[in-house]
mmCIF file of C-alpha atoms in Angstrom:
data_model
loop_
_atom_site.group_PDB
_atom_site.id
_atom_site.type_symbol
_atom_site.label_atom_id
_atom_site.label_comp_id
_atom_site.label_asym_id
_atom_site.label_seq_id
_atom_site.Cartn_x
_atom_site.Cartn_y
_atom_site.Cartn_z
ATOM 1 C CA MET A 281 -19.649 102.251 48.335
ATOM 2 C CA ASN A 282 -20.231 104.639 45.425
ATOM 3 C CA VAL A 283 -23.989 104.334 45.972
ATOM 4 C CA LEU A 284 -23.600 105.258 49.644
ATOM 5 C CA VAL A 285 -21.490 108.297 48.803
ATOM 6 C CA LEU A 286 -23.953 109.388 46.104
ATOM 7 C CA LEU A 287 -26.954 109.049 48.400
ATOM 8 C CA ALA A 288 -25.138 110.891 51.187
ATOM 9 C CA PHE A 289 -24.248 113.683 48.772
ATOM 10 C CA ILE A 290 -27.848 113.972 47.554
ATOM 11 C CA LEU A 291 -29.100 114.097 51.140
ATOM 12 C CA PHE A 292 -26.490 116.725 52.047
ATOM 13 C CA ILE A 293 -27.458 118.964 49.111
ATOM 14 C CA LEU A 294 -31.173 118.674 49.849
ATOM 15 C CA MET A 295 -30.686 119.407 53.544
ATOM 16 C CA ILE A 296 -28.648 122.523 52.712
ATOM 17 C CA LEU A 297 -31.128 123.755 50.099
ATOM 18 C CA ILE A 298 -34.100 123.259 52.409
ATOM 19 C CA GLY A 299 -32.602 123.833 55.860
ATOM 20 C CA GLY A 300 -29.650 126.113 55.168
ATOM 21 C CA LYS A 301 -27.053 126.160 57.956
ATOM 22 C CA LYS A 302 -29.348 124.221 60.234
ATOM 23 C CA GLY A 303 -29.727 121.573 57.552
ATOM 24 C CA ALA A 304 -25.948 121.273 57.258
ATOM 25 C CA ARG A 305 -25.632 120.898 61.027
ATOM 26 C CA SER A 306 -28.363 118.260 60.944
ATOM 27 C CA PHE A 307 -26.424 116.301 58.327
ATOM 28 C CA PHE A 308 -23.214 116.318 60.369
ATOM 29 C CA ALA A 309 -25.223 115.457 63.477
ATOM 30 C CA LEU A 310 -26.043 112.112 61.846
ATOM 31 C CA PHE A 311 -22.369 111.166 61.925
ATOM 32 C CA LEU A 312 -21.944 112.488 65.466
ATOM 33 C CA ASN A 313 -24.863 110.365 66.647
ATOM 34 C CA PHE A 314 -23.413 107.374 64.824
ATOM 35 C CA GLY A 315 -20.109 107.926 66.640
ATOM 36 C CA VAL A 316 -21.903 108.092 69.990
ATOM 37 C CA LEU A 317 -23.651 104.804 69.238
ATOM 38 C CA LEU A 318 -20.350 103.137 68.354
ATOM 39 C CA PHE A 319 -18.744 104.238 71.619
ATOM 40 C CA THR A 320 -21.887 103.147 73.469
ATOM 41 C CA ILE A 321 -21.593 99.643 72.021
ATOM 42 C CA ILE A 322 -17.908 99.469 72.937
ATOM 43 C CA PHE A 323 -18.471 100.478 76.558
ATOM 44 C CA MET A 324 -21.706 98.515 76.919
ATOM 45 C CA THR A 325 -19.963 95.230 76.145
ATOM 46 C CA ASN A 326 -17.412 95.907 78.887
ATOM 47 C CA PRO A 327 -18.398 93.657 81.828
ATOM 48 C CA TYR A 328 -16.938 96.155 84.323
ATOM 49 C CA ILE A 329 -19.179 99.051 83.242
ATOM 50 C CA ASP A 330 -22.872 99.306 84.094
ATOM 51 C CA PRO A 331 -24.919 99.477 80.843
ATOM 52 C CA TYR A 332 -27.489 101.720 82.528
ATOM 53 C CA ILE A 333 -24.888 104.394 83.233
ATOM 54 C CA VAL A 334 -23.557 104.136 79.691
ATOM 55 C CA THR A 335 -27.102 104.447 78.342
ATOM 56 C CA LEU A 336 -27.883 107.561 80.386
ATOM 57 C CA ILE A 337 -24.637 109.215 79.299
ATOM 58 C CA ALA A 338 -25.245 108.283 75.653
ATOM 59 C CA CYS A 339 -28.831 109.594 75.761
ATOM 60 C CA THR A 340 -27.614 112.849 77.308
ATOM 61 C CA VAL A 341 -24.957 113.311 74.618
ATOM 62 C CA ILE A 342 -27.407 112.450 71.819
ATOM 63 C CA SER A 343 -29.943 114.901 73.249
ATOM 64 C CA TYR A 344 -27.248 117.570 73.441
ATOM 65 C CA ILE A 345 -26.246 117.010 69.809
ATOM 66 C CA ASN A 346 -29.787 116.953 68.429
ATOM 67 C CA LEU A 347 -30.962 119.939 70.435
ATOM 68 C CA PHE A 348 -28.053 122.303 71.067
ATOM 69 C CA PHE A 349 -25.763 121.480 68.132
ATOM 70 C CA ILE A 350 -28.524 121.553 65.519
ATOM 71 C CA ASN A 351 -30.852 124.207 66.952
ATOM 72 C CA GLU A 352 -28.321 126.145 69.060
ATOM 73 C CA VAL A 353 -28.816 127.146 72.696
ATOM 74 C CA ASN A 354 -32.099 128.961 73.325
ATOM 75 C CA SER A 355 -35.147 128.744 75.563
ATOM 76 C CA THR A 356 -36.739 126.067 73.356
ATOM 77 C CA THR A 357 -33.771 123.702 73.331
ATOM 78 C CA LYS A 358 -33.093 124.231 77.045
ATOM 79 C CA THR A 359 -36.604 123.224 78.088
ATOM 80 C CA ALA A 360 -36.672 120.374 75.567
ATOM 81 C CA PHE A 361 -33.334 119.090 76.886
ATOM 82 C CA ILE A 362 -34.417 119.179 80.521
ATOM 83 C CA SER A 363 -37.728 117.511 79.673
ATOM 84 C CA THR A 364 -35.956 114.809 77.652
ATOM 85 C CA ILE A 365 -33.537 113.906 80.446
ATOM 86 C CA ILE A 366 -36.313 113.762 83.054
ATOM 87 C CA THR A 367 -38.439 111.557 80.793
ATOM 88 C CA ILE A 368 -35.523 109.249 79.965
ATOM 89 C CA VAL A 369 -34.817 108.662 83.662
ATOM 90 C CA ILE A 370 -38.491 107.900 84.387
ATOM 91 C CA VAL A 371 -38.871 105.628 81.364
ATOM 92 C CA LEU A 372 -35.617 103.825 82.180
ATOM 93 C CA PHE A 373 -36.968 102.722 85.568
ATOM 94 C CA PHE A 374 -40.166 101.577 83.874
ATOM 95 C CA ILE A 375 -38.288 99.694 81.148
ATOM 96 C CA VAL A 376 -36.034 97.941 83.672
ATOM 97 C CA ILE A 377 -39.091 96.573 85.494
ATOM 98 C CA VAL A 378 -40.759 95.482 82.247
ATOM 99 C CA THR A 379 -37.607 93.832 80.880
ATOM 100 C CA GLU A 380 -36.937 91.865 84.051
ATOM 101 C CA ASN A 381 -40.507 90.592 84.282
ATOM 102 C CA ALA A 382 -41.083 89.939 80.557
ATOM 103 C CA MET A 383 -37.742 88.090 80.212
ATOM 104 C CA ILE A 384 -37.200 89.307 76.657
ATOM 105 C CA GLN A 385 -33.443 89.596 77.044
ATOM 106 C CA GLY A 386 -31.115 87.495 74.941
ATOM 107 C CA PHE A 387 -31.902 85.864 71.597
ATOM 108 C CA GLY A 388 -34.992 84.157 70.235
ATOM 109 C CA GLU A 389 -35.261 80.688 68.723
ATOM 110 C CA GLU A 390 -35.079 82.154 65.218
ATOM 111 C CA GLU A 391 -31.642 83.638 65.975
ATOM 112 C CA ILE A 392 -30.023 80.784 67.864
ATOM 113 C CA GLU A 393 -29.133 78.729 64.769
ATOM 114 C CA GLU A 394 -27.038 81.546 63.289
ATOM 115 C CA LEU A 395 -25.290 82.166 66.641
ATOM 116 C CA SER A 396 -24.722 78.533 67.582
ATOM 117 C CA ILE A 397 -21.056 78.660 66.570
ATOM 118 C CA PHE A 398 -20.372 81.545 68.977
ATOM 119 C CA SER A 399 -20.063 81.487 72.754
ATOM 120 C CA LEU A 400 -22.802 83.390 74.613
ATOM 121 C CA TYR A 401 -20.756 83.544 77.817
ATOM 122 C CA ILE A 402 -19.442 87.051 77.228
ATOM 123 C CA GLY A 403 -19.756 88.264 80.808
ATOM 124 C CA VAL A 404 -22.457 90.922 80.376
ATOM 125 C CA ASP A 405 -25.935 91.156 81.854
ATOM 126 C CA PHE A 406 -28.394 90.601 79.004
ATOM 127 C CA VAL A 407 -31.255 92.024 81.082
ATOM 128 C CA LYS A 408 -29.461 95.357 81.344
ATOM 129 C CA ILE A 409 -28.440 95.201 77.682
ATOM 130 C CA GLY A 410 -32.043 94.560 76.667
ATOM 131 C CA ALA A 411 -33.307 97.519 78.711
ATOM 132 C CA SER A 412 -30.571 99.739 77.293
ATOM 133 C CA VAL A 413 -31.465 98.772 73.723
ATOM 134 C CA ILE A 414 -35.098 99.695 74.340
ATOM 135 C CA ILE A 415 -34.252 103.084 75.849
ATOM 136 C CA MET A 416 -31.847 103.858 72.992
ATOM 137 C CA SER A 417 -34.636 103.018 70.551
ATOM 138 C CA THR A 418 -36.874 105.487 72.373
ATOM 139 C CA ILE A 419 -34.618 108.529 72.616
ATOM 140 C CA GLY A 420 -35.221 109.766 69.049
ATOM 141 C CA ALA A 421 -39.005 109.861 69.367
ATOM 142 C CA ILE A 422 -38.782 111.573 72.767
ATOM 143 C CA ILE A 423 -36.466 114.325 71.492
ATOM 144 C CA ASP A 424 -38.657 114.959 68.434
ATOM 145 C CA THR A 425 -41.791 115.231 70.563
ATOM 146 C CA ALA A 426 -40.116 117.559 73.056
ATOM 147 C CA MET A 427 -39.036 119.935 70.280
ATOM 148 C CA ALA A 428 -42.428 119.701 68.554
ATOM 149 C CA ILE A 429 -44.086 120.967 71.742
ATOM 150 C CA ALA A 430 -41.527 123.458 73.067
ATOM 151 C CA SER A 431 -41.075 125.315 69.767
ATOM 152 C CA PRO A 432 -44.729 126.338 69.145
ATOM 153 C CA MET A 433 -45.114 127.142 72.853
ATOM 154 C CA ARG A 434 -42.276 129.643 72.568
ATOM 155 C CA GLU A 435 -43.908 131.163 69.487
ATOM 156 C CA MET A 436 -47.233 131.415 71.312
ATOM 157 C CA TYR A 437 -45.592 133.178 74.242
ATOM 158 C CA HIS A 438 -43.663 135.480 71.888
ATOM 159 C CA HIS A 439 -46.894 136.676 70.247
ATOM 160 C CA HIS A 440 -48.940 136.658 73.477
ATOM 161 C CA PRO A 441 -46.554 137.567 76.336
ATOM 162 C CA SER A 442 -49.456 138.155 78.718
ATOM 163 C CA ILE A 443 -50.578 134.529 78.554
ATOM 164 C CA SER A 444 -50.693 132.707 81.897
ATOM 165 C CA LYS A 445 -48.818 129.537 82.818
ATOM 166 C CA LYS A 446 -52.023 127.509 82.861
ATOM 167 C CA GLU A 447 -53.100 128.712 79.424
ATOM 168 C CA LEU A 448 -49.644 128.098 77.971
ATOM 169 C CA TYR A 449 -49.553 124.641 79.564
ATOM 170 C CA THR A 450 -52.975 123.826 78.102
ATOM 171 C CA PHE A 451 -51.769 125.005 74.692
ATOM 172 C CA GLY A 452 -48.772 122.654 74.928
ATOM 173 C CA LEU A 453 -51.021 119.741 75.863
ATOM 174 C CA SER A 454 -53.292 120.422 72.888
ATOM 175 C CA ILE A 455 -50.269 120.264 70.577
ATOM 176 C CA GLY A 456 -49.176 117.032 72.249
ATOM 177 C CA ARG A 457 -52.563 115.423 71.689
ATOM 178 C CA ASP A 458 -52.311 116.203 67.978
ATOM 179 C CA ILE A 459 -48.886 114.566 67.552
ATOM 180 C CA LEU A 460 -49.307 111.693 70.017
ATOM 181 C CA GLY A 461 -51.179 109.440 67.604
ATOM 182 C CA THR A 462 -48.873 110.080 64.665
ATOM 183 C CA SER A 463 -45.733 109.551 66.767
ATOM 184 C CA THR A 464 -46.881 106.192 68.137
ATOM 185 C CA ASN A 465 -48.008 105.059 64.689
ATOM 186 C CA THR A 466 -44.592 106.030 63.304
ATOM 187 C CA LEU A 467 -42.954 103.715 65.848
ATOM 188 C CA PHE A 468 -45.419 100.964 65.010
ATOM 189 C CA PHE A 469 -44.840 101.078 61.254
ATOM 190 C CA ALA A 470 -41.079 101.390 61.746
ATOM 191 C CA PHE A 471 -41.218 97.998 63.476
ATOM 192 C CA PHE A 472 -43.209 96.343 60.705
ATOM 193 C CA GLY A 473 -40.997 97.911 58.063
ATOM 194 C CA GLY A 474 -37.823 96.674 59.733
ATOM 195 C CA TYR A 475 -39.178 93.213 60.533
ATOM 196 C CA LEU A 476 -41.293 92.583 57.456
ATOM 197 C CA ALA A 477 -38.950 89.774 56.354
ATOM 198 C CA LEU A 478 -39.353 88.129 59.766
ATOM 199 C CA LEU A 479 -43.131 88.283 59.524
ATOM 200 C CA ILE A 480 -42.976 86.714 56.049
ATOM 201 C CA TRP A 481 -40.769 83.989 57.517
ATOM 202 C CA PHE A 482 -43.348 83.388 60.253
ATOM 203 C CA LYS A 483 -45.971 82.946 57.536
ATOM 204 C CA ASP A 484 -43.799 80.510 55.546
ATOM 205 C CA LEU A 485 -43.228 78.468 58.708
ATOM 206 C CA SER A 486 -47.012 78.415 59.274
ATOM 207 C CA TYR A 487 -46.757 80.075 62.664
ATOM 208 C CA SER A 488 -50.111 80.515 64.369
ATOM 209 C CA VAL A 489 -51.126 83.878 65.798
ATOM 210 C CA GLY A 490 -50.374 82.570 69.275
ATOM 211 C CA GLU A 491 -46.884 81.432 68.273
ATOM 212 C CA ILE A 492 -46.136 84.784 66.666
ATOM 213 C CA VAL A 493 -47.325 86.742 69.689
ATOM 214 C CA ASN A 494 -45.346 84.525 72.068
ATOM 215 C CA SER A 495 -42.192 84.666 69.944
ATOM 216 C CA LYS A 496 -39.417 86.405 71.861
ATOM 217 C CA ILE A 497 -38.402 88.550 68.866
ATOM 218 C CA PHE A 498 -41.961 89.715 68.227
ATOM 219 C CA SER A 499 -42.658 90.304 71.915
ATOM 220 C CA ALA A 500 -39.418 92.244 72.383
ATOM 221 C CA GLU A 501 -40.200 94.561 69.479
ATOM 222 C CA MET A 502 -43.793 95.120 70.576
ATOM 223 C CA ILE A 503 -42.628 95.902 74.104
ATOM 224 C CA THR A 504 -40.126 98.344 72.604
ATOM 225 C CA ILE A 505 -42.969 100.067 70.737
ATOM 226 C CA PHE A 506 -45.124 100.240 73.871
ATOM 227 C CA CYS A 507 -42.234 101.595 75.959
ATOM 228 C CA ALA A 508 -41.409 104.164 73.281
ATOM 229 C CA GLY A 509 -45.068 105.151 73.166
ATOM 230 C CA THR A 510 -45.029 105.519 76.943
ATOM 231 C CA GLY A 511 -42.036 107.831 76.670
ATOM 232 C CA VAL A 512 -43.742 109.903 73.974
ATOM 233 C CA ALA A 513 -46.876 110.165 76.121
ATOM 234 C CA LEU A 514 -44.892 111.206 79.216
ATOM 235 C CA ILE A 515 -42.779 113.816 77.431
ATOM 236 C CA ILE A 516 -45.885 115.783 76.425
ATOM 237 C CA PRO A 517 -47.049 116.974 79.872
ATOM 238 C CA ILE A 518 -43.478 117.213 81.165
ATOM 239 C CA THR A 519 -42.358 119.458 78.291
ATOM 240 C CA ALA A 520 -45.539 121.534 78.440
ATOM 241 C CA LEU A 521 -45.144 122.074 82.190
ATOM 242 C CA ILE A 522 -41.427 122.920 82.135
ATOM 243 C CA THR A 523 -41.703 125.161 79.066
ATOM 244 C CA ALA A 524 -44.705 127.061 80.448
ATOM 245 C CA TYR A 525 -42.963 127.607 83.778
ATOM 246 C CA PHE A 526 -39.658 128.620 82.182
ATOM 247 C CA LEU A 527 -41.127 131.068 79.653
ATOM 248 C CA VAL A 528 -43.542 132.796 82.034
ATOM 249 C CA LYS A 529 -40.930 132.962 84.797
ATOM 250 C CA LYS A 530 -38.419 134.447 82.365
ATOM 251 C CA GLY A 531 -40.985 137.044 81.274
ATOM 252 C CA GLU A 532 -41.750 137.967 84.883
ATOM 253 C CA ASN A 533 -38.056 138.424 85.648
ATOM 254 C CA LYS A 534 -37.688 140.762 82.666
ATOM 255 C CA GLU A 535 -40.613 142.860 83.886
ATOM 256 C CA LYS A 536 -39.036 143.140 87.348
ATOM 257 C CA VAL A 537 -35.755 144.326 85.853
ATOM 258 C CA ILE A 538 -37.560 146.945 83.744
#
């Protein structure tokens, strides 16, 4: 416990020194997001509540915290928030179809032995739970990408107010192309970092490449990466389009008032 407190204190000091007030808000946002996840788990295990609805509400609240609480309400966070919600809804439909057809819900063979003493008849739909887990794993990357595109687009428009919607949209796409590869690779290495022990276990058990690929745990994580990558790819044109429209439209309205 002392180690956790010490590490949290070090992180808090560094975030304040580097980020100032925004860094402090970012630190407290970690605990707010953790609280949202706890409530999400509580409601998601309720058989009378649809996990999809809980997931959409949780993603909306998390987006609100990470965008408006940390970065305050401005044109950048507004467009990033709208783009995030639209992308989440689109990706959710896609993930539901993939989850139902891939049948990756539930537990794999490697996990059954540890859970054999518990009853799996808990009254919840594991297909919906599986889709919700994937979308919750995707929300962080989508929010980061939305902010990474909307922020420089606002700066570009601030320095070049005469820029057209098409030019601003193209500028946003060019930024998205630069961060698309790094974002997807971040998701990929996060998987291998989190499941490195599992991969070592596969090696010790002399799993073949085919057995590893067809393992439910491995397949579920790879599908999560692909779905997250799909969300990151979709958020780029959506954010660029909404931000370009919002900024140019706002500029035109100001000119009409003047």
